[in-house]
Amino acid sequence: MTIPNIDLIQVFDFVGTLAFAISGIRLASAKHFDLFGAYVVGVTTAIGGGTMRDIMLGQTPFWMTNPFYLSCSAIALLWVIVFRKLLVRQNNTWFLFDTIGLALFTVTGLEKTLMCTTADGGAYPFWAAIIMGAITGAGGGVLRDVFINEEPLIFRKEIYALACVLGGGVYYICTLFSLPSEMCAIICGISVVVIRLLAVKFKLGLPIIKGEE
Amino acid sequence: MTIPNIDLIQVFDFVGTLAFAISGIRLASAKHFDLFGAYVVGVTTAIGGGTMRDIMLGQTPFWMTNPFYLSCSAIALLWVIVFRKLLVRQNNTWFLFDTIGLALFTVTGLEKTLMCTTADGGAYPFWAAIIMGAITGAGGGVLRDVFINEEPLIFRKEIYALACVLGGGVYYICTLFSLPSEMCAIICGISVVVIRLLAVKFKLGLPIIKGEE
Amino acid sequence: MTIPNIDLIQVFDFVGTLAFAISGIRLASAKHFDLFGAYVVGVTTAIGGGTMRDIMLGQTPFWMTNPFYLSCSAIALLWVIVFRKLLVRQNNTWFLFDTIGLALFTVTGLEKTLMCTTADGGAYPFWAAIIMGAITGAGGGVLRDVFINEEPLIFRKEIYALACVLGGGVYYICTLFSLPSEMCAIICGISVVVIRLLAVKFKLGLPIIKGEE
């Protein structure tokens, strides 16, 4: 196994962004949004998590200095329009791309947090970086569901954001063994993918919290 | 035609803020919110877009250092209470004021972005300024609809946020002709107003995105 | 009466955070969220208001450098699971703790704003600090209701956020009498508690805003 070079990361970023945007656009289409609304929901799904992270870190939102992400979302919109009738058949592919995006966004969110400093100039604790990784991965889907006026799906269905948190924990364990950060990142990303795949394959979910009555 | 002086801009800011706040308060009243809730929804509609912009730009939210905007929203609340039964008859006026506000907020959002720098000290690309203009103009209405628990209206009805984007594009074209920024601003603002008026007059909307089945 | 020492403030912070988180978790359980979703809603209720404040003030969100708040929310989750059937009987206690939290968060939000400077280096006006106090106290509940897809409760039920605003006004009046800030804080906090208790005891609410018809 070789360390993935920058090109592979860009491919992952592309297919992940595409998959996130398409999930937003498909849900927007089910709500009969117009093209503009569908695009906004798609973009929000793709960049919402990273934007929340950057705002909390006091950074310029990543998509504001790089047209890549809004362009990806435009491609996603075109894709849904053109391949509308084939989307259901492509479900496995989009699920895989979504999972790759989840893993990549988790890693980048976690690592960006570790590289930033608080307003006081100190470092963020590792657990905060893990949470920022999970927000980067899963926050866009929450914003998407707020926009389409539904209860956030990730609060009820199979393990999703928890895969990001567990992956972040794996990253932390790797640092305890003094692994180089590229190795930590790869192992973390693979953990997220594996946890997510197992969760869906075996329909693993957390218990529903019981109400008072 | 003369360059509008600062007073005219302030009048536009006043009637625009008033119109935005009133649109929020009217929708809150339809949901039987109390006076406080109605005020919060009105304020959010009026200042929500600019607040999102300022947070993403790393700036202090504009309304926190100037009591003008919260006062305007209080006047809007009084207006709705006092003129409750006349509001429907005033619909055309409020629509016009709302459109003026949309145009002014688009221009101010776009120009503020061009004057700011990223966390790294660089300039924002022009397309990011256009998006910030659209968020300034249309973001408050999205937050309003999230608060009253409805799907955002601008994702489904006639052209609204798109008028801001197109107006921003007109601003960019003006800069290509090296027009002074006051002229760019005026032409951009007029474009937003004209596009919005035409959209409503001719019921122009974007196509609804088709679902999968 | 003695000035409360740091330990008492920490006790208030603990029971307030606990009460806020529990209110979120209980509502999440009514919506059949899973354990993770319930925890996220609980955390959001507890830290959401302070996070909104810190983002607007350009500060690092307070919970990112101190594991206390996420730990409290985990205790809240355990509490709801273990004492599920007793929660209704504990309602008065949780209401009291919630009110203590509301008062403490109002004071800390107001005082933090007074200690911060705008992006231009100036001080925030006092009325902005009052609003930040109210957002710190009541903002988490609004985010909670957005996440569980309900109209924010505080926009319709008895006086809640208004108690924060009035308490902030009391703080301001205290400063006019040149009281030391500890005294201002205590009197402000007590005002919030008293207003909230009276509001619930006498079912005091603001009038519902009347619709157009």
Coordinates of N, CA and C in Angstrom, one line a residue, chain B:
Chain B
M1 N -29.7 61.9 -14.5 CA -29.6 61.0 -13.3 C -28.4 61.4 -12.5
T2 N -28.6 61.6 -11.2 CA -27.4 62.0 -10.4 C -27.1 60.8 -9.5
I3 N -25.9 60.8 -9.0 CA -25.4 59.8 -8.1 C -26.2 59.9 -6.8
P4 N -26.9 58.9 -6.3 CA -27.6 59.1 -5.0 C -26.7 59.5 -3.9
N5 N -27.1 60.4 -3.1 CA -26.2 60.8 -2.0 C -26.5 59.8 -0.8
I6 N -25.8 60.0 0.3 CA -25.9 59.1 1.4 C -27.3 59.1 2.0
D7 N -28.0 60.2 1.9 CA -29.4 60.2 2.5 C -30.3 59.3 1.8
L8 N -30.2 59.2 0.4 CA -31.1 58.4 -0.3 C -30.8 56.9 0.1
I9 N -29.5 56.6 0.2 CA -29.2 55.2 0.6 C -29.8 54.9 2.0
Q10 N -29.7 55.9 2.9 CA -30.3 55.6 4.2 C -31.8 55.4 4.1
V11 N -32.5 56.2 3.3 CA -33.9 56.0 3.1 C -34.2 54.5 2.6
F12 N -33.4 54.1 1.6 CA -33.5 52.8 1.0 C -33.3 51.7 2.1
D13 N -32.2 52.0 2.9 CA -31.9 51.0 4.0 C -33.1 51.0 5.0
F14 N -33.7 52.1 5.3 CA -34.8 52.1 6.2 C -36.1 51.4 5.6
V15 N -36.5 51.7 4.4 CA -37.7 51.1 3.9 C -37.4 49.6 3.6
G16 N -36.2 49.3 3.2 CA -35.9 47.9 3.0 C -35.9 47.1 4.3
T17 N -35.2 47.6 5.3 CA -35.2 46.9 6.6 C -36.7 46.7 7.1
L18 N -37.4 47.8 7.0 CA -38.8 47.8 7.4 C -39.6 46.7 6.7
A19 N -39.4 46.7 5.4 CA -40.2 45.7 4.6 C -39.8 44.3 4.9
F20 N -38.5 44.0 5.1 CA -38.0 42.7 5.4 C -38.6 42.3 6.8
A21 N -38.5 43.2 7.8 CA -39.0 42.9 9.1 C -40.5 42.6 9.1
I22 N -41.2 43.4 8.3 CA -42.7 43.2 8.3 C -43.0 41.9 7.6
S23 N -42.3 41.5 6.6 CA -42.6 40.1 6.0 C -42.4 39.0 7.1
G24 N -41.4 39.2 7.9 CA -41.2 38.2 9.0 C -42.3 38.2 10.0
I25 N -42.7 39.4 10.4 CA -43.7 39.6 11.5 C -45.1 39.1 11.0
R26 N -45.4 39.3 9.7 CA -46.6 38.8 9.2 C -46.7 37.3 9.2
L27 N -45.6 36.7 8.8 CA -45.6 35.2 8.8 C -45.6 34.7 10.2
A28 N -45.0 35.4 11.1 CA -45.0 35.0 12.5 C -46.4 35.1 13.1
S29 N -47.1 36.1 12.7 CA -48.5 36.3 13.2 C -49.4 35.2 12.7
A30 N -49.1 34.7 11.4 CA -49.9 33.6 10.9 C -49.7 32.3 11.7
K31 N -48.6 32.3 12.4 CA -48.2 31.1 13.2 C -48.6 31.3 14.7
H32 N -49.2 32.4 15.0 CA -49.7 32.7 16.4 C -48.5 32.9 17.3
F33 N -47.4 33.4 16.9 CA -46.3 33.7 17.8 C -46.7 34.9 18.7
D34 N -46.0 35.0 19.8 CA -46.3 36.2 20.7 C -45.5 37.4 20.2
L35 N -45.7 38.5 20.8 CA -45.0 39.7 20.4 C -43.5 39.6 20.3
F36 N -43.0 38.9 21.3 CA -41.5 38.8 21.3 C -41.0 37.9 20.2
G37 N -41.7 36.8 20.0 CA -41.4 35.9 18.9 C -41.5 36.5 17.6
A38 N -42.6 37.3 17.4 CA -42.8 38.0 16.1 C -41.7 39.0 15.9
Y39 N -41.2 39.7 17.0 CA -40.1 40.7 16.8 C -38.8 39.9 16.4
V40 N -38.6 38.8 17.1 CA -37.3 38.1 16.8 C -37.4 37.6 15.3
V41 N -38.5 37.1 14.9 CA -38.6 36.6 13.5 C -38.4 37.8 12.5
G42 N -39.0 39.0 12.9 CA -38.9 40.2 12.1 C -37.4 40.6 12.0
V43 N -36.8 40.7 13.1 CA -35.4 41.1 13.2 C -34.5 40.1 12.3
T44 N -34.8 38.9 12.5 CA -34.0 37.8 11.8 C -34.1 38.0 10.3
T45 N -35.3 38.2 9.9 CA -35.5 38.4 8.4 C -34.8 39.7 7.9
A46 N -34.7 40.7 8.8 CA -34.1 41.9 8.3 C -32.6 41.9 8.4
I47 N -32.0 41.2 9.4 CA -30.6 41.3 9.6 C -29.9 39.9 9.4
G48 N -30.7 38.9 9.2 CA -30.1 37.5 9.1 C -29.1 37.3 8.0
G49 N -29.5 37.9 6.8 CA -28.6 37.7 5.7 C -27.2 38.4 5.9
G50 N -27.3 39.6 6.3 CA -26.1 40.4 6.6 C -25.2 39.8 7.7
T51 N -25.9 39.2 8.7 CA -25.2 38.5 9.8 C -24.5 37.3 9.3
M52 N -25.1 36.5 8.5 CA -24.4 35.3 7.9 C -23.2 35.8 7.1
R53 N -23.4 36.8 6.3 CA -22.3 37.4 5.5 C -21.1 37.8 6.4
D54 N -21.5 38.6 7.5 CA -20.4 39.1 8.3 C -19.7 38.0 9.1
I55 N -20.4 37.0 9.5 CA -19.8 35.8 10.2 C -18.8 35.1 9.2
M56 N -19.2 34.9 8.0 CA -18.4 34.2 7.0 C -17.2 35.1 6.7
L57 N -17.3 36.4 6.7 CA -16.2 37.3 6.4 C -15.3 37.6 7.6
G58 N -15.7 37.1 8.8 CA -14.9 37.3 10.0 C -15.1 38.7 10.5
Q59 N -16.2 39.4 10.2 CA -16.5 40.7 10.6 C -17.5 40.7 11.8
T60 N -17.5 41.8 12.6 CA -18.5 42.0 13.6 C -19.9 42.2 12.9
P61 N -20.9 41.4 13.3 CA -22.2 41.6 12.6 C -22.6 43.1 12.6
F62 N -23.0 43.6 11.5 CA -23.2 45.1 11.3 C -24.2 45.7 12.3
W63 N -25.2 44.9 12.7 CA -26.3 45.5 13.5 C -25.8 45.7 15.0
M64 N -24.6 45.0 15.4 CA -24.2 45.1 16.8 C -23.6 46.4 17.2
T65 N -23.3 47.2 16.2 CA -22.7 48.5 16.5 C -23.5 49.7 16.1
N66 N -24.7 49.4 15.7 CA -25.6 50.5 15.2 C -27.1 50.1 15.5
P67 N -27.7 50.9 16.4 CA -29.0 50.5 16.9 C -30.1 50.7 15.8
F68 N -29.7 51.2 14.6 CA -30.7 51.5 13.6 C -31.6 50.3 13.2
Y69 N -30.9 49.1 13.1 CA -31.7 48.0 12.5 C -32.7 47.4 13.5
L70 N -32.3 47.3 14.7 CA -33.2 46.8 15.7 C -34.4 47.8 15.9
S71 N -34.1 49.1 15.8 CA -35.1 50.1 16.0 C -36.1 50.0 14.8
C72 N -35.6 49.9 13.6 CA -36.4 49.7 12.4 C -37.4 48.5 12.6
S73 N -36.8 47.4 13.2 CA -37.7 46.2 13.3 C -38.7 46.5 14.4
A74 N -38.4 47.3 15.4 CA -39.4 47.6 16.4 C -40.5 48.5 15.8
I75 N -40.1 49.4 14.9 CA -41.2 50.2 14.1 C -42.0 49.2 13.3
A76 N -41.4 48.3 12.7 CA -42.1 47.3 11.8 C -43.2 46.6 12.7
L77 N -42.8 46.2 13.9 CA -43.7 45.5 14.8 C -44.9 46.4 15.1
L78 N -44.6 47.6 15.5 CA -45.7 48.6 15.8 C -46.6 48.7 14.6
W79 N -46.0 48.8 13.4 CA -46.7 49.0 12.2 C -47.7 47.9 12.0
V80 N -47.2 46.7 12.1 CA -48.1 45.5 11.9 C -49.3 45.5 12.9
I81 N -49.0 45.9 14.2 CA -50.0 45.9 15.2 C -51.0 47.0 14.9
V82 N -50.6 48.2 14.5 CA -51.5 49.3 14.3 C -52.2 49.2 13.0
F83 N -51.5 48.8 11.9 CA -52.1 48.9 10.6 C -52.5 47.5 10.1
R84 N -52.7 46.6 11.1 CA -53.0 45.2 10.8 C -54.0 45.0 9.6
K85 N -55.1 45.7 9.7 CA -56.2 45.5 8.8 C -55.9 46.1 7.4
L86 N -54.9 47.0 7.4 CA -54.6 47.7 6.1 C -53.5 47.0 5.4
L87 N -52.8 46.1 6.0 CA -51.6 45.5 5.4 C -51.8 44.9 4.0
V88 N -52.9 44.2 3.9 CA -53.2 43.6 2.6 C -53.3 44.7 1.5
R89 N -53.9 45.8 1.9 CA -54.1 46.9 0.9 C -52.7 47.5 0.6
Q90 N -51.8 47.4 1.5 CA -50.5 48.0 1.3 C -49.5 47.1 0.6
N91 N -50.0 45.9 0.2 CA -49.1 44.9 -0.3 C -48.2 45.4 -1.4
N92 N -48.7 46.2 -2.4 CA -47.9 46.7 -3.5 C -46.7 47.5 -2.9
T93 N -47.0 48.4 -2.0 CA -46.0 49.3 -1.4 C -44.9 48.4 -0.7
W94 N -45.4 47.4 0.1 CA -44.4 46.6 0.8 C -43.6 45.8 -0.2
F95 N -44.2 45.3 -1.2 CA -43.5 44.6 -2.3 C -42.4 45.5 -2.9
L96 N -42.7 46.7 -3.1 CA -41.7 47.6 -3.7 C -40.6 47.9 -2.7
F97 N -40.9 48.1 -1.5 CA -39.9 48.4 -0.5 C -39.0 47.1 -0.3
D98 N -39.7 46.0 -0.3 CA -38.9 44.7 -0.2 C -37.9 44.6 -1.3
T99 N -38.3 45.0 -2.5 CA -37.5 44.9 -3.7 C -36.3 45.9 -3.6
I100 N -36.6 47.1 -3.1 CA -35.6 48.1 -2.9 C -34.5 47.5 -1.9
G101 N -35.1 46.9 -0.8 CA -34.2 46.4 0.2 C -33.3 45.3 -0.4
L102 N -33.9 44.4 -1.2 CA -33.2 43.3 -1.8 C -32.0 43.8 -2.7
A103 N -32.3 44.9 -3.4 CA -31.3 45.5 -4.3 C -30.2 46.1 -3.5
L104 N -30.6 46.9 -2.5 CA -29.6 47.6 -1.6 C -28.7 46.6 -0.9
F105 N -29.3 45.6 -0.3 CA -28.6 44.6 0.5 C -27.6 43.8 -0.4
T106 N -28.1 43.5 -1.6 CA -27.2 42.8 -2.6 C -25.9 43.6 -2.8
V107 N -26.1 44.9 -3.1 CA -25.0 45.8 -3.4 C -24.1 45.9 -2.2
T108 N -24.6 46.2 -1.0 CA -23.8 46.4 0.1 C -23.0 45.1 0.5
G109 N -23.7 43.9 0.4 CA -23.1 42.7 0.7 C -21.9 42.4 -0.3
L110 N -22.1 42.7 -1.6 CA -21.1 42.4 -2.6 C -19.9 43.4 -2.3
E111 N -20.2 44.6 -2.1 CA -19.1 45.6 -1.9 C -18.3 45.4 -0.6
K112 N -19.1 45.0 0.4 CA -18.3 44.8 1.7 C -17.4 43.6 1.5
T113 N -17.8 42.6 0.8 CA -16.9 41.4 0.6 C -15.7 41.8 -0.2
L114 N -15.8 42.7 -1.2 CA -14.7 43.1 -2.0 C -13.7 43.9 -1.2
M115 N -14.2 44.6 -0.1 CA -13.4 45.4 0.7 C -12.7 44.6 1.9
C116 N -13.2 43.4 2.1 CA -12.6 42.6 3.2 C -11.5 41.7 2.6
T117 N -10.7 41.1 3.5 CA -9.7 40.2 3.1 C -10.0 38.8 3.8
T118 N -9.5 37.7 3.2 CA -9.6 36.4 3.9 C -8.7 36.4 5.1
A119 N -8.9 35.3 5.9 CA -8.1 35.1 7.1 C -6.6 35.1 6.7
D120 N -6.3 34.8 5.5 CA -4.9 34.7 5.1 C -4.4 36.1 4.5
G121 N -5.3 37.1 4.5 CA -4.9 38.4 4.0 C -5.1 38.6 2.5
G122 N -5.6 37.6 1.8 CA -5.9 37.8 0.4 C -7.2 38.4 0.1
A123 N -7.5 38.8 -1.1 CA -8.8 39.3 -1.5 C -9.7 38.2 -1.8
Y124 N -11.0 38.4 -1.7 CA -12.0 37.4 -2.1 C -12.2 37.5 -3.6
P125 N -12.4 36.3 -4.2 CA -12.7 36.3 -5.7 C -14.1 37.0 -5.9
F126 N -14.2 37.6 -7.1 CA -15.5 38.3 -7.4 C -16.7 37.4 -7.2
W127 N -16.6 36.1 -7.7 CA -17.8 35.2 -7.6 C -18.2 35.0 -6.1
A128 N -17.2 35.0 -5.2 CA -17.6 34.9 -3.8 C -18.3 36.2 -3.3
A129 N -17.9 37.3 -3.8 CA -18.6 38.6 -3.5 C -20.1 38.5 -4.0
I130 N -20.2 38.0 -5.2 CA -21.6 37.9 -5.8 C -22.5 37.0 -4.9
I131 N -21.9 35.9 -4.4 CA -22.6 35.0 -3.5 C -22.9 35.7 -2.2
M132 N -22.0 36.4 -1.7 CA -22.2 37.1 -0.4 C -23.3 38.2 -0.6
G133 N -23.4 38.8 -1.8 CA -24.4 39.7 -2.1 C -25.8 39.0 -2.0
A134 N -25.9 37.8 -2.7 CA -27.1 37.1 -2.7 C -27.5 36.6 -1.3
I135 N -26.5 36.2 -0.5 CA -26.8 35.8 0.9 C -27.3 37.0 1.7
T136 N -26.7 38.1 1.5 CA -27.1 39.3 2.2 C -28.6 39.7 1.9
G137 N -28.9 39.5 0.6 CA -30.3 39.9 0.2 C -31.3 38.8 0.6
A138 N -30.9 37.6 0.4 CA -31.9 36.5 0.5 C -31.8 35.6 1.7
G139 N -30.7 35.7 2.4 CA -30.4 34.8 3.6 C -31.4 35.0 4.7
G140 N -31.8 36.3 5.0 CA -32.7 36.6 6.1 C -34.1 35.9 5.9
G141 N -34.5 35.8 4.6 CA -35.8 35.1 4.3 C -35.7 33.6 4.6
V142 N -34.5 33.1 4.3 CA -34.3 31.6 4.6 C -34.4 31.4 6.1
L143 N -33.6 32.2 6.9 CA -33.7 32.0 8.3 C -35.1 32.2 8.9
R144 N -35.8 33.2 8.3 CA -37.2 33.4 8.7 C -38.0 32.1 8.6
D145 N -37.9 31.5 7.4 CA -38.7 30.3 7.1 C -38.2 29.1 8.0
V146 N -36.9 29.0 8.3 CA -36.5 28.0 9.2 C -37.1 28.2 10.6
F147 N -37.2 29.5 11.1 CA -37.8 29.8 12.4 C -39.3 29.5 12.4
I148 N -40.0 29.8 11.4 CA -41.4 29.5 11.4 C -41.7 28.1 10.9
N149 N -40.6 27.3 10.7 CA -40.8 25.9 10.4 C -41.5 25.6 9.1
E150 N -41.1 26.4 8.1 CA -41.6 26.2 6.7 C -40.5 25.9 5.8
E151 N -40.7 25.2 4.7 CA -39.7 25.1 3.7 C -39.4 26.5 3.1
P152 N -38.1 26.9 3.0 CA -37.8 28.3 2.5 C -38.5 28.6 1.2
L153 N -39.3 29.7 1.3 CA -40.1 30.1 0.1 C -39.3 30.4 -1.1
I154 N -38.1 30.9 -0.9 CA -37.3 31.3 -2.1 C -36.7 30.1 -2.9
F155 N -36.9 28.9 -2.3 CA -36.4 27.7 -3.0 C -37.5 27.2 -3.9
R156 N -38.7 27.9 -3.9 CA -39.8 27.3 -4.7 C -40.5 28.4 -5.5
K157 N -40.6 29.6 -5.0 CA -41.4 30.6 -5.7 C -40.7 31.3 -6.8
E158 N -41.2 32.4 -7.3 CA -40.6 33.1 -8.4 C -39.2 33.6 -8.1
I159 N -38.5 34.0 -9.1 CA -37.1 34.4 -9.0 C -36.9 35.5 -7.9
Y160 N -36.0 35.2 -7.0 CA -35.8 36.1 -5.9 C -34.2 36.2 -5.6
A161 N -33.7 35.1 -5.1 CA -32.2 35.1 -4.8 C -31.5 35.2 -6.1
L162 N -32.1 34.6 -7.2 CA -31.4 34.6 -8.5 C -31.3 36.0 -9.0
A163 N -32.2 36.9 -8.6 CA -32.1 38.3 -9.0 C -30.9 38.9 -8.4
C164 N -30.6 38.5 -7.2 CA -29.3 39.0 -6.6 C -28.1 38.5 -7.3
V165 N -28.1 37.3 -7.7 CA -26.9 36.7 -8.4 C -26.8 37.4 -9.7
L166 N -27.9 37.5 -10.4 CA -27.8 38.2 -11.8 C -27.3 39.6 -11.6
G167 N -27.9 40.3 -10.6 CA -27.4 41.7 -10.3 C -26.0 41.8 -10.0
G168 N -25.5 40.8 -9.3 CA -24.0 40.7 -9.0 C -23.2 40.5 -10.3
G169 N -23.8 39.7 -11.2 CA -23.1 39.5 -12.5 C -23.0 40.8 -13.3
V170 N -24.1 41.6 -13.2 CA -24.1 42.9 -13.9 C -23.1 43.8 -13.3
Y171 N -22.9 43.8 -12.0 CA -21.9 44.6 -11.3 C -20.5 44.2 -11.9
Y172 N -20.3 42.9 -12.0 CA -19.0 42.4 -12.5 C -18.8 42.9 -13.9
I173 N -19.8 42.9 -14.8 CA -19.6 43.3 -16.1 C -19.3 44.8 -16.1
C174 N -20.0 45.6 -15.2 CA -19.7 47.0 -15.1 C -18.2 47.3 -14.8
T175 N -17.6 46.4 -13.9 CA -16.2 46.6 -13.6 C -15.3 46.3 -14.8
L176 N -15.8 45.4 -15.7 CA -15.0 45.1 -16.9 C -14.9 46.4 -17.7
F177 N -15.9 47.2 -17.7 CA -15.9 48.4 -18.5 C -15.2 49.6 -17.7
S178 N -14.6 49.2 -16.5 CA -13.9 50.2 -15.7 C -14.9 51.4 -15.2
L179 N -16.1 51.1 -15.1 CA -17.0 52.1 -14.5 C -16.7 52.4 -13.1
P180 N -16.9 53.6 -12.6 CA -16.6 53.9 -11.2 C -17.6 53.1 -10.3
S181 N -17.2 52.7 -9.1 CA -17.9 51.8 -8.3 C -19.3 52.3 -8.0
E182 N -19.5 53.7 -7.9 CA -20.9 54.2 -7.7 C -21.8 53.8 -8.8
M183 N -21.3 53.9 -10.0 CA -22.1 53.6 -11.2 C -22.4 52.1 -11.2
C184 N -21.4 51.2 -10.9 CA -21.6 49.8 -10.9 C -22.7 49.5 -9.9
A185 N -22.6 50.1 -8.7 CA -23.6 49.9 -7.7 C -25.0 50.2 -8.1
I186 N -25.1 51.4 -8.8 CA -26.5 51.8 -9.2 C -27.0 50.9 -10.2
I187 N -26.2 50.5 -11.2 CA -26.6 49.7 -12.3 C -27.0 48.3 -11.7
C188 N -26.2 47.8 -10.8 CA -26.4 46.5 -10.2 C -27.8 46.6 -9.4
G189 N -28.0 47.6 -8.6 CA -29.2 47.7 -7.9 C -30.4 47.8 -8.8
I190 N -30.3 48.6 -9.8 CA -31.5 48.7 -10.7 C -31.8 47.4 -11.4
S191 N -30.7 46.6 -11.7 CA -30.9 45.3 -12.4 C -31.7 44.4 -11.4
V192 N -31.3 44.4 -10.2 CA -32.0 43.5 -9.2 C -33.5 43.9 -9.2
V193 N -33.8 45.2 -9.1 CA -35.1 45.7 -9.0 C -35.9 45.3 -10.3
V194 N -35.3 45.5 -11.4 CA -36.0 45.2 -12.7 C -36.2 43.7 -12.9
I195 N -35.2 42.9 -12.6 CA -35.4 41.5 -12.7 C -36.5 41.0 -11.8
R196 N -36.5 41.5 -10.5 CA -37.5 41.1 -9.6 C -38.9 41.5 -10.0
L197 N -39.0 42.8 -10.5 CA -40.3 43.3 -10.9 C -40.8 42.4 -12.1
L198 N -39.9 42.2 -13.1 CA -40.4 41.4 -14.3 C -40.8 40.0 -13.8
A199 N -40.0 39.4 -12.9 CA -40.3 38.1 -12.5 C -41.7 38.0 -11.9
V200 N -42.0 39.0 -11.1 CA -43.4 38.9 -10.4 C -44.4 39.3 -11.4
K201 N -44.2 40.3 -12.2 CA -45.2 40.7 -13.2 C -45.5 39.6 -14.2
F202 N -44.5 38.9 -14.7 CA -44.8 37.8 -15.6 C -44.7 36.4 -15.0
K203 N -44.8 36.4 -13.7 CA -44.7 35.2 -12.9 C -43.6 34.2 -13.4
L204 N -42.4 34.8 -13.6 CA -41.3 34.0 -14.1 C -40.7 33.3 -12.9
G205 N -40.6 32.0 -13.1 CA -39.9 31.2 -12.1 C -39.0 30.2 -12.8
L206 N -38.1 29.6 -12.0 CA -37.3 28.5 -12.6 C -38.1 27.2 -12.6
P207 N -37.7 26.3 -13.5 CA -38.4 25.0 -13.5 C -38.3 24.3 -12.2
I208 N -39.3 23.6 -11.8 CA -39.2 22.7 -10.7 C -38.3 21.5 -11.0
I209 N -37.5 21.1 -10.1 CA -36.6 20.0 -10.4 C -37.5 18.7 -10.3
K210 N -37.3 17.8 -11.3 CA -38.2 16.6 -11.3 C -37.6 15.5 -10.4
G211 N -38.5 14.9 -9.7 CA -38.1 13.8 -8.8 C -37.7 12.5 -9.6
E212 N -37.4 11.5 -8.9 CA -36.9 10.3 -9.6 C -37.9 9.4 -10.3
E213 N -39.1 9.6 -9.8 CA -40.1 8.7 -10.4 C -41.0 9.4 -11.4

